[in-house]
Amino acid sequence: MKLYRTQHGCYVEEGGSYFLIPNATWDDLVVQDDLEAFCRSVVQGATPSDAPSQADILAPIQSQEVWAAGVTYYRSRSARIEESKDAGGGDFYDRVYSAERPEIFFKATGPRVVGPNDTVHIRSDAKWSVPEPELTLLINPAGKIVGYTIGNDMSSRDIEGENPLYLPQAKMYDRSCALGPCVLLLSQPISLETLIQIEILRGGKPEFAGSVQLTELKRDPVSLVQYLFRDNSFPKGCYLMTGTGVVPPDNITLAKGDVVRITIGAIGVLSNEVD
Ligand code: DO4
Ligand code: MG
């Protein structure tokens, strides 16, 4: 089952049919004790609605905060060591990769997040910007993972590489985060065979393509959530991005007009133009 937030309300998709959920905001859904059971009750005996149009699909977020885990894949560890070596920051990334405590940082509020029909943004003071394709967890207020979406953790690598203390500026700015197109509701963990694929298209042609399988994720999503919820409460639930395992080669930087397409088979495709 998938959940969509649109201009005309929230929909459950089940077996290719769409069901409008009457009088429910996105926040109302995320705070359900058992969201999957609630959505099943919406579908049972209901008449399907027309499918929402692609143009009406919004980012699946309202009051939720977005947090992100970092250096959870070996590829991310190596790329950060390399980008920060002149600044003497490399050792931190190696240590956090194997430490018990993960790197978790605040990424975005709802208004800074874009959905599939909006543009992601490159900071005006950045010279080296990349997308980060990340499996993203939807977590309810009780700390349970209730679903999965696709995330793009837009990052300014030159700013982050200059000094690790600049991380918040490299990561958090308007339209630095894309989520969507929907949330896949799953009460069991998503398959480790899940493949995360990314393409950067320039003038319609592939400029970069890469992929990673979830088996490469060093941290268990449940343990990342437990760290996030230590002494932290989320009355409207939250999102946690689980880190990137794909980093483009160092000569690639995003440019205005590029299109970033991220695919996770069981969820869908998150496509955003860059501006
Ligand atoms: O430590 C810097 C950011 C790491 C990150 O965003 C990632 O690994 O995905
Ligand atoms: Mg990231």
mmCIF file of N, CA and C in Angstrom, residues 104-180:
data_model
loop_
_atom_site.group_PDB
_atom_site.id
_atom_site.type_symbol
_atom_site.label_atom_id
_atom_site.label_comp_id
_atom_site.label_asym_id
_atom_site.label_seq_id
_atom_site.Cartn_x
_atom_site.Cartn_y
_atom_site.Cartn_z
ATOM 1 N N ILE A 104 24.037 11.859 13.100
ATOM 2 C CA ILE A 104 22.648 12.226 12.768
ATOM 3 C C ILE A 104 22.559 13.740 12.823
ATOM 4 N N PHE A 105 21.998 14.332 11.791
ATOM 5 C CA PHE A 105 21.904 15.794 11.795
ATOM 6 C C PHE A 105 20.516 16.233 11.353
ATOM 7 N N PHE A 106 20.168 17.460 11.744
ATOM 8 C CA PHE A 106 18.883 18.022 11.351
ATOM 9 C C PHE A 106 18.974 18.434 9.888
ATOM 10 N N LYS A 107 17.992 18.077 9.098
ATOM 11 C CA LYS A 107 18.074 18.374 7.657
ATOM 12 C C LYS A 107 17.076 19.441 7.199
ATOM 13 N N ALA A 108 15.822 19.295 7.541
ATOM 14 C CA ALA A 108 14.850 20.256 6.977
ATOM 15 C C ALA A 108 13.535 20.264 7.742
ATOM 16 N N THR A 109 12.836 21.384 7.587
ATOM 17 C CA THR A 109 11.449 21.498 8.027
ATOM 18 C C THR A 109 10.573 21.348 6.778
ATOM 19 N N GLY A 110 9.291 21.102 6.987
ATOM 20 C CA GLY A 110 8.380 20.888 5.849
ATOM 21 C C GLY A 110 8.497 21.945 4.755
ATOM 22 N N PRO A 111 8.488 23.242 5.110
ATOM 23 C CA PRO A 111 8.531 24.265 4.039
ATOM 24 C C PRO A 111 9.833 24.265 3.234
ATOM 25 N N ARG A 112 10.883 23.643 3.740
ATOM 26 C CA ARG A 112 12.146 23.593 2.975
ATOM 27 C C ARG A 112 12.208 22.372 2.051
ATOM 28 N N VAL A 113 11.173 21.523 2.154
ATOM 29 C CA VAL A 113 11.184 20.260 1.400
ATOM 30 C C VAL A 113 10.367 20.419 0.131
ATOM 31 N N VAL A 114 10.856 19.872 -0.970
ATOM 32 C CA VAL A 114 10.063 19.876 -2.201
ATOM 33 C C VAL A 114 9.603 18.467 -2.527
ATOM 34 N N GLY A 115 8.490 18.407 -3.273
ATOM 35 C CA GLY A 115 7.964 17.131 -3.754
ATOM 36 C C GLY A 115 8.377 16.910 -5.192
ATOM 37 N N PRO A 116 7.738 15.940 -5.858
ATOM 38 C CA PRO A 116 8.183 15.573 -7.203
ATOM 39 C C PRO A 116 7.901 16.628 -8.277
ATOM 40 N N ASN A 117 7.083 17.617 -7.974
ATOM 41 C CA ASN A 117 6.777 18.612 -9.021
ATOM 42 C C ASN A 117 7.444 19.944 -8.778
ATOM 43 N N ASP A 118 8.515 19.948 -8.029
ATOM 44 C CA ASP A 118 9.174 21.217 -7.717
ATOM 45 C C ASP A 118 10.679 21.073 -7.975
ATOM 46 N N THR A 119 11.382 22.203 -7.888
ATOM 47 C CA THR A 119 12.819 22.162 -8.170
ATOM 48 C C THR A 119 13.624 22.082 -6.873
ATOM 49 N N VAL A 120 14.730 21.344 -6.930
ATOM 50 C CA VAL A 120 15.707 21.406 -5.839
ATOM 51 C C VAL A 120 16.688 22.531 -6.168
ATOM 52 N N HIS A 121 17.377 22.994 -5.133
ATOM 53 C CA HIS A 121 18.143 24.230 -5.300
ATOM 54 C C HIS A 121 19.632 23.999 -4.997
ATOM 55 N N ILE A 122 20.460 24.735 -5.745
ATOM 56 C CA ILE A 122 21.905 24.771 -5.465
ATOM 57 C C ILE A 122 22.159 26.066 -4.713
ATOM 58 N N ARG A 123 22.869 26.006 -3.621
ATOM 59 C CA ARG A 123 23.199 27.240 -2.883
ATOM 60 C C ARG A 123 23.933 28.217 -3.794
ATOM 61 N N SER A 124 23.636 29.501 -3.643
ATOM 62 C CA SER A 124 24.274 30.483 -4.531
ATOM 63 C C SER A 124 25.760 30.649 -4.211
ATOM 64 N N ASP A 125 26.189 30.274 -2.978
ATOM 65 C CA ASP A 125 27.603 30.436 -2.627
ATOM 66 C C ASP A 125 28.371 29.109 -2.682
ATOM 67 N N ALA A 126 27.790 28.098 -3.335
ATOM 68 C CA ALA A 126 28.476 26.793 -3.440
ATOM 69 C C ALA A 126 29.026 26.600 -4.845
ATOM 70 N N LYS A 127 30.163 25.911 -4.918
ATOM 71 C CA LYS A 127 30.772 25.670 -6.234
ATOM 72 C C LYS A 127 30.732 24.194 -6.612
ATOM 73 N N TRP A 128 30.396 23.339 -5.628
ATOM 74 C CA TRP A 128 30.429 21.890 -5.884
ATOM 75 C C TRP A 128 29.227 21.272 -5.167
ATOM 76 N N SER A 129 28.177 21.022 -5.945
ATOM 77 C CA SER A 129 26.933 20.536 -5.344
ATOM 78 C C SER A 129 26.533 19.197 -5.951
ATOM 79 N N VAL A 130 26.057 18.318 -5.092
ATOM 80 C CA VAL A 130 25.644 16.984 -5.568
ATOM 81 C C VAL A 130 24.316 16.589 -4.920
ATOM 82 N N PRO A 131 23.595 15.689 -5.591
ATOM 83 C CA PRO A 131 22.422 15.101 -4.955
ATOM 84 C C PRO A 131 22.867 13.873 -4.150
ATOM 85 N N GLU A 132 22.135 13.522 -3.123
ATOM 86 C CA GLU A 132 22.412 12.271 -2.392
ATOM 87 C C GLU A 132 21.110 11.473 -2.336
ATOM 88 N N PRO A 133 21.073 10.323 -3.030
ATOM 89 C CA PRO A 133 19.861 9.512 -3.070
ATOM 90 C C PRO A 133 19.775 8.636 -1.819
ATOM 91 N N GLU A 134 18.707 8.785 -1.049
ATOM 92 C CA GLU A 134 18.680 8.093 0.249
ATOM 93 C C GLU A 134 17.316 7.456 0.525
ATOM 94 N N LEU A 135 17.347 6.204 0.948
ATOM 95 C CA LEU A 135 16.134 5.592 1.477
ATOM 96 C C LEU A 135 15.757 6.369 2.736
ATOM 97 N N THR A 136 14.495 6.775 2.826
ATOM 98 C CA THR A 136 14.078 7.670 3.908
ATOM 99 C C THR A 136 12.922 7.040 4.682
ATOM 100 N N LEU A 137 13.056 7.038 6.007
ATOM 101 C CA LEU A 137 12.092 6.358 6.879
ATOM 102 C C LEU A 137 11.044 7.343 7.364
ATOM 103 N N LEU A 138 9.774 6.933 7.338
ATOM 104 C CA LEU A 138 8.718 7.709 8.003
ATOM 105 C C LEU A 138 8.483 7.041 9.360
ATOM 106 N N ILE A 139 8.596 7.837 10.399
ATOM 107 C CA ILE A 139 8.550 7.296 11.767
ATOM 108 C C ILE A 139 7.389 7.958 12.504
ATOM 109 N N ASN A 140 6.592 7.152 13.209
ATOM 110 C CA ASN A 140 5.439 7.747 13.912
ATOM 111 C C ASN A 140 5.880 8.290 15.279
ATOM 112 N N PRO A 141 4.998 8.996 16.005
ATOM 113 C CA PRO A 141 5.429 9.624 17.265
ATOM 114 C C PRO A 141 5.942 8.616 18.298
ATOM 115 N N ALA A 142 5.522 7.342 18.162
ATOM 116 C CA ALA A 142 5.989 6.315 19.107
ATOM 117 C C ALA A 142 7.367 5.766 18.728
ATOM 118 N N GLY A 143 7.936 6.238 17.625
ATOM 119 C CA GLY A 143 9.280 5.787 17.236
ATOM 120 C C GLY A 143 9.268 4.538 16.371
ATOM 121 N N LYS A 144 8.113 4.227 15.780
ATOM 122 C CA LYS A 144 8.027 3.038 14.923
ATOM 123 C C LYS A 144 8.156 3.464 13.455
ATOM 124 N N ILE A 145 8.949 2.709 12.693
ATOM 125 C CA ILE A 145 9.041 2.970 11.249
ATOM 126 C C ILE A 145 7.744 2.467 10.614
ATOM 127 N N VAL A 146 6.990 3.385 9.982
ATOM 128 C CA VAL A 146 5.702 2.978 9.406
ATOM 129 C C VAL A 146 5.751 2.956 7.882
ATOM 130 N N GLY A 147 6.790 3.531 7.300
ATOM 131 C CA GLY A 147 6.857 3.524 5.844
ATOM 132 C C GLY A 147 8.191 4.056 5.347
ATOM 133 N N TYR A 148 8.298 4.024 4.011
ATOM 134 C CA TYR A 148 9.566 4.375 3.361
ATOM 135 C C TYR A 148 9.283 5.284 2.172
ATOM 136 N N THR A 149 10.125 6.293 2.008
ATOM 137 C CA THR A 149 10.025 7.119 0.810
ATOM 138 C C THR A 149 11.423 7.333 0.229
ATOM 139 N N ILE A 150 11.483 8.092 -0.870
ATOM 140 C CA ILE A 150 12.764 8.391 -1.509
ATOM 141 C C ILE A 150 13.163 9.795 -1.090
ATOM 142 N N GLY A 151 14.427 9.987 -0.759
ATOM 143 C CA GLY A 151 14.906 11.304 -0.383
ATOM 144 C C GLY A 151 16.116 11.721 -1.197
ATOM 145 N N ASN A 152 16.219 13.027 -1.411
ATOM 146 C CA ASN A 152 17.416 13.607 -2.027
ATOM 147 C C ASN A 152 17.984 14.629 -1.035
ATOM 148 N N ASP A 153 19.133 14.289 -0.458
ATOM 149 C CA ASP A 153 19.820 15.144 0.519
ATOM 150 C C ASP A 153 20.814 16.012 -0.244
ATOM 151 N N MET A 154 20.322 17.117 -0.837
ATOM 152 C CA MET A 154 21.196 17.992 -1.630
ATOM 153 C C MET A 154 22.325 18.527 -0.742
ATOM 154 N N SER A 155 23.539 18.504 -1.274
ATOM 155 C CA SER A 155 24.705 18.808 -0.449
ATOM 156 C C SER A 155 25.712 19.646 -1.213
ATOM 157 N N SER A 156 26.316 20.614 -0.500
ATOM 158 C CA SER A 156 27.356 21.455 -1.101
ATOM 159 C C SER A 156 28.703 20.921 -0.603
ATOM 160 N N ARG A 157 29.369 20.157 -1.458
ATOM 161 C CA ARG A 157 30.563 19.436 -0.996
ATOM 162 C C ARG A 157 31.742 20.358 -0.726
ATOM 163 N N ASP A 158 31.841 21.484 -1.446
ATOM 164 C CA ASP A 158 32.973 22.386 -1.179
ATOM 165 C C ASP A 158 32.827 23.026 0.198
ATOM 166 N N ILE A 159 31.600 23.352 0.583
ATOM 167 C CA ILE A 159 31.390 24.009 1.888
ATOM 168 C C ILE A 159 31.632 23.009 3.013
ATOM 169 N N GLU A 160 31.073 21.810 2.860
ATOM 170 C CA GLU A 160 31.279 20.752 3.854
ATOM 171 C C GLU A 160 32.765 20.364 3.952
ATOM 172 N N GLY A 161 33.466 20.324 2.790
ATOM 173 C CA GLY A 161 34.870 19.902 2.773
ATOM 174 C C GLY A 161 35.810 20.945 3.349
ATOM 175 N N GLU A 162 35.392 22.211 3.315
ATOM 176 C CA GLU A 162 36.265 23.277 3.822
ATOM 177 C C GLU A 162 36.446 23.151 5.335
ATOM 178 N N ASN A 163 35.365 22.724 5.994
ATOM 179 C CA ASN A 163 35.436 22.564 7.450
ATOM 180 C C ASN A 163 34.201 21.776 7.881
ATOM 181 N N PRO A 164 34.362 20.643 8.579
ATOM 182 C CA PRO A 164 33.181 19.851 8.973
ATOM 183 C C PRO A 164 32.162 20.660 9.783
ATOM 184 N N LEU A 165 32.626 21.750 10.424
ATOM 185 C CA LEU A 165 31.678 22.567 11.197
ATOM 186 C C LEU A 165 30.739 23.363 10.293
ATOM 187 N N TYR A 166 31.031 23.379 8.991
ATOM 188 C CA TYR A 166 30.125 24.048 8.056
ATOM 189 C C TYR A 166 29.001 23.120 7.572
ATOM 190 N N LEU A 167 28.957 21.913 8.114
ATOM 191 C CA LEU A 167 27.952 20.943 7.649
ATOM 192 C C LEU A 167 26.527 21.519 7.595
ATOM 193 N N PRO A 168 26.069 22.227 8.652
ATOM 194 C CA PRO A 168 24.685 22.730 8.569
ATOM 195 C C PRO A 168 24.466 23.653 7.366
ATOM 196 N N GLN A 169 25.482 24.441 6.994
ATOM 197 C CA GLN A 169 25.301 25.324 5.835
ATOM 198 C C GLN A 169 25.354 24.539 4.525
ATOM 199 N N ALA A 170 26.123 23.458 4.518
ATOM 200 C CA ALA A 170 26.219 22.643 3.304
ATOM 201 C C ALA A 170 24.939 21.846 3.061
ATOM 202 N N LYS A 171 24.161 21.658 4.116
ATOM 203 C CA LYS A 171 23.030 20.719 4.045
ATOM 204 C C LYS A 171 21.659 21.353 4.190
ATOM 205 N N MET A 172 21.580 22.498 4.874
ATOM 206 C CA MET A 172 20.251 23.024 5.226
ATOM 207 C C MET A 172 20.032 24.383 4.619
ATOM 208 N N TYR A 173 19.178 24.443 3.639
ATOM 209 C CA TYR A 173 18.800 25.719 3.031
ATOM 210 C C TYR A 173 17.497 25.471 2.278
ATOM 211 N N ASP A 174 16.892 26.493 1.737
ATOM 212 C CA ASP A 174 15.597 26.319 1.065
ATOM 213 C C ASP A 174 15.730 25.345 -0.111
ATOM 214 N N ARG A 175 14.814 24.428 -0.198
ATOM 215 C CA ARG A 175 14.736 23.422 -1.268
ATOM 216 C C ARG A 175 15.994 22.544 -1.356
ATOM 217 N N SER A 176 16.584 22.270 -0.188
ATOM 218 C CA SER A 176 17.765 21.391 -0.152
ATOM 219 C C SER A 176 17.361 19.936 0.038
ATOM 220 N N CYS A 177 16.064 19.682 0.129
ATOM 221 C CA CYS A 177 15.615 18.311 0.401
ATOM 222 C C CYS A 177 14.404 18.010 -0.471
ATOM 223 N N ALA A 178 14.450 16.876 -1.160
ATOM 224 C CA ALA A 178 13.263 16.423 -1.903
ATOM 225 C C ALA A 178 12.822 15.094 -1.313
ATOM 226 N N LEU A 179 11.505 14.929 -1.204
ATOM 227 C CA LEU A 179 10.926 13.670 -0.711
ATOM 228 C C LEU A 179 9.766 13.280 -1.619
ATOM 229 N N GLY A 180 9.565 11.970 -1.783
ATOM 230 C CA GLY A 180 8.382 11.514 -2.512
ATOM 231 C C GLY A 180 8.728 10.386 -3.476
#
